[in-house]
PDB file of C-alpha atoms in Angstrom:
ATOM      1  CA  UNK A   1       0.000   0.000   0.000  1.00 52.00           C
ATOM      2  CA  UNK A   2       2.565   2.231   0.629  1.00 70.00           C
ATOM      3  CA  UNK A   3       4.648   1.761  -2.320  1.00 71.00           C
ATOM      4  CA  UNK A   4       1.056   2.505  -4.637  1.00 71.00           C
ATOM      5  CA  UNK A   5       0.659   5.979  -2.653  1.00 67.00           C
ATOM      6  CA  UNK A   6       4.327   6.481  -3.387  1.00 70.00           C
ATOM      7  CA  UNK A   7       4.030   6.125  -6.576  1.00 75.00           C
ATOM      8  CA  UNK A   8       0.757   8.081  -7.225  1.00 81.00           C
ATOM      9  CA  UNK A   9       2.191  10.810  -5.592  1.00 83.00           C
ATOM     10  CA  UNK A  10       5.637  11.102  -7.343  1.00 80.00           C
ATOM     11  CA  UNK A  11       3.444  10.470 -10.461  1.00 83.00           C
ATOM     12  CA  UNK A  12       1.028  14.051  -9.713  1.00 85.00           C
ATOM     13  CA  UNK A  13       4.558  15.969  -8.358  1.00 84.00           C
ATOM     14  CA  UNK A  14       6.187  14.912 -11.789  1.00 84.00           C
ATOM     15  CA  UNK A  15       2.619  16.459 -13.388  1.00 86.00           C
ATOM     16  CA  UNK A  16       2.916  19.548 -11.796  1.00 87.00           C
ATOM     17  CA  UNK A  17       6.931  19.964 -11.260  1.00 88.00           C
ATOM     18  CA  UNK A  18       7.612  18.422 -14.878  1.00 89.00           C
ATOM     19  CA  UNK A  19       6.704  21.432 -16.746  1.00 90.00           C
ATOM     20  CA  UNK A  20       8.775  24.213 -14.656  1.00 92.00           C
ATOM     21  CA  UNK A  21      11.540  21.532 -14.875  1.00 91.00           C
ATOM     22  CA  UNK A  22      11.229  21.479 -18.421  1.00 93.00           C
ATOM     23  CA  UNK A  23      10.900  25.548 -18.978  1.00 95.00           C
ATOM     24  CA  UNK A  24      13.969  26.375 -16.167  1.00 95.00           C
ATOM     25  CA  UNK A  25      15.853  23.817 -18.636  1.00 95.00           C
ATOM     26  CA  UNK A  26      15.309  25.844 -21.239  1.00 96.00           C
ATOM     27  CA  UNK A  27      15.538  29.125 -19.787  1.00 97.00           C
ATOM     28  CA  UNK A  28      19.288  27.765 -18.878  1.00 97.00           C
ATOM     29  CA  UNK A  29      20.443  27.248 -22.415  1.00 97.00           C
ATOM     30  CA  UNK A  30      19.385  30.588 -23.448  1.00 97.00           C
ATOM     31  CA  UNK A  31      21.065  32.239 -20.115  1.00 96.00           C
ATOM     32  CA  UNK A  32      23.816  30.458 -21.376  1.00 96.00           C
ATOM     33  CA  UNK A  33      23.337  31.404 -25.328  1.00 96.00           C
ATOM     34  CA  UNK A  34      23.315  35.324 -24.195  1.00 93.00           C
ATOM     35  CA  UNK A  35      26.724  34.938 -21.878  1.00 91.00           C
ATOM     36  CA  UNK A  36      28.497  33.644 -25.105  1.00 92.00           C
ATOM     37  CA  UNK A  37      26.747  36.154 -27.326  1.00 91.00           C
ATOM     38  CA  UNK A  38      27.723  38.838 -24.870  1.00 86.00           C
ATOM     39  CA  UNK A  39      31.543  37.565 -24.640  1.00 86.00           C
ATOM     40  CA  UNK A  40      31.746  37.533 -28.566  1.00 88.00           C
ATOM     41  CA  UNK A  41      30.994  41.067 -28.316  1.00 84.00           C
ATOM     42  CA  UNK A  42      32.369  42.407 -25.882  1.00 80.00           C
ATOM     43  CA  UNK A  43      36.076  40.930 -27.328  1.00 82.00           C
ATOM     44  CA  UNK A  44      34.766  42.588 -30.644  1.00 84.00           C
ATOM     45  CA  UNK A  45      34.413  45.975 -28.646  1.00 78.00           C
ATOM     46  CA  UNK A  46      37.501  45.145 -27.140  1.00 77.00           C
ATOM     47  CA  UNK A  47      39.613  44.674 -30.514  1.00 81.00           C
ATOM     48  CA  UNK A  48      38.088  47.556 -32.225  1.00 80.00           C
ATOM     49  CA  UNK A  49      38.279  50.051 -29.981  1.00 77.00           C
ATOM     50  CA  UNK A  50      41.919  48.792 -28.461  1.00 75.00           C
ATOM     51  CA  UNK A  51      42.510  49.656 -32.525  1.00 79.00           C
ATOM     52  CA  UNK A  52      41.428  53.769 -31.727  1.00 80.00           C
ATOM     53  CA  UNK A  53      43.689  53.510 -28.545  1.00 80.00           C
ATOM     54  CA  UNK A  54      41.472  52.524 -25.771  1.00 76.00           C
ATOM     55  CA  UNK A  55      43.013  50.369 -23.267  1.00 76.00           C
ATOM     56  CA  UNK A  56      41.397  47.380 -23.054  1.00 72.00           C
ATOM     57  CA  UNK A  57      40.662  47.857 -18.775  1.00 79.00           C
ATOM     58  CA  UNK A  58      38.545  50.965 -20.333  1.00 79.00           C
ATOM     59  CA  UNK A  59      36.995  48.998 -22.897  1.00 74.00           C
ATOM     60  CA  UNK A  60      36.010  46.189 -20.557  1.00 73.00           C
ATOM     61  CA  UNK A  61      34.508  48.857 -18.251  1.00 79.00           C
ATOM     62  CA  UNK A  62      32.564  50.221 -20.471  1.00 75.00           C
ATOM     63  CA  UNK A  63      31.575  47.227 -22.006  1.00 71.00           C
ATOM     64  CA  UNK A  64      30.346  45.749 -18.299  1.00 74.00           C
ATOM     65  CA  UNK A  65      28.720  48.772 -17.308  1.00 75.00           C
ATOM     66  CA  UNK A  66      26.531  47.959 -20.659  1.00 69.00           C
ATOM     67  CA  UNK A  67      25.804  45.312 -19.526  1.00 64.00           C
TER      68      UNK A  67
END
């Protein structure tokens, strides 16, 4: 008996929890998509304005307080 109320009630938590699960997974890879976007440009900034004479301290800076 209790093995069939175990069950019945990891089956309705994995009803209600299985859907946040699935969406924080989600929300994880694009958290994760953004960081690499946002380190791709901020070593772009960094190369093109170290170019006008920018120190690249300045550059990163400015590029965190952008972000």
């Amino acid at each position: 008996m209790s093995a069939k109320v175990s069950s019945a009630t990891h089956d309705k938590l994995k009803a209600h929890v299985g859907p946040i699960h699935d969406e924080i997974g989600k929300l994880t890879l694009e958290i994760d998509r953004i960081r690499s976007e946002r380190a791709i440009l901020q070593a772009m900034a960094v190369t093109e304005l170290d170019g006008m004479g920018l120190s690249k301290d300045a550059v990163g800076s400015l590029a965190a307080a952008c972000w």
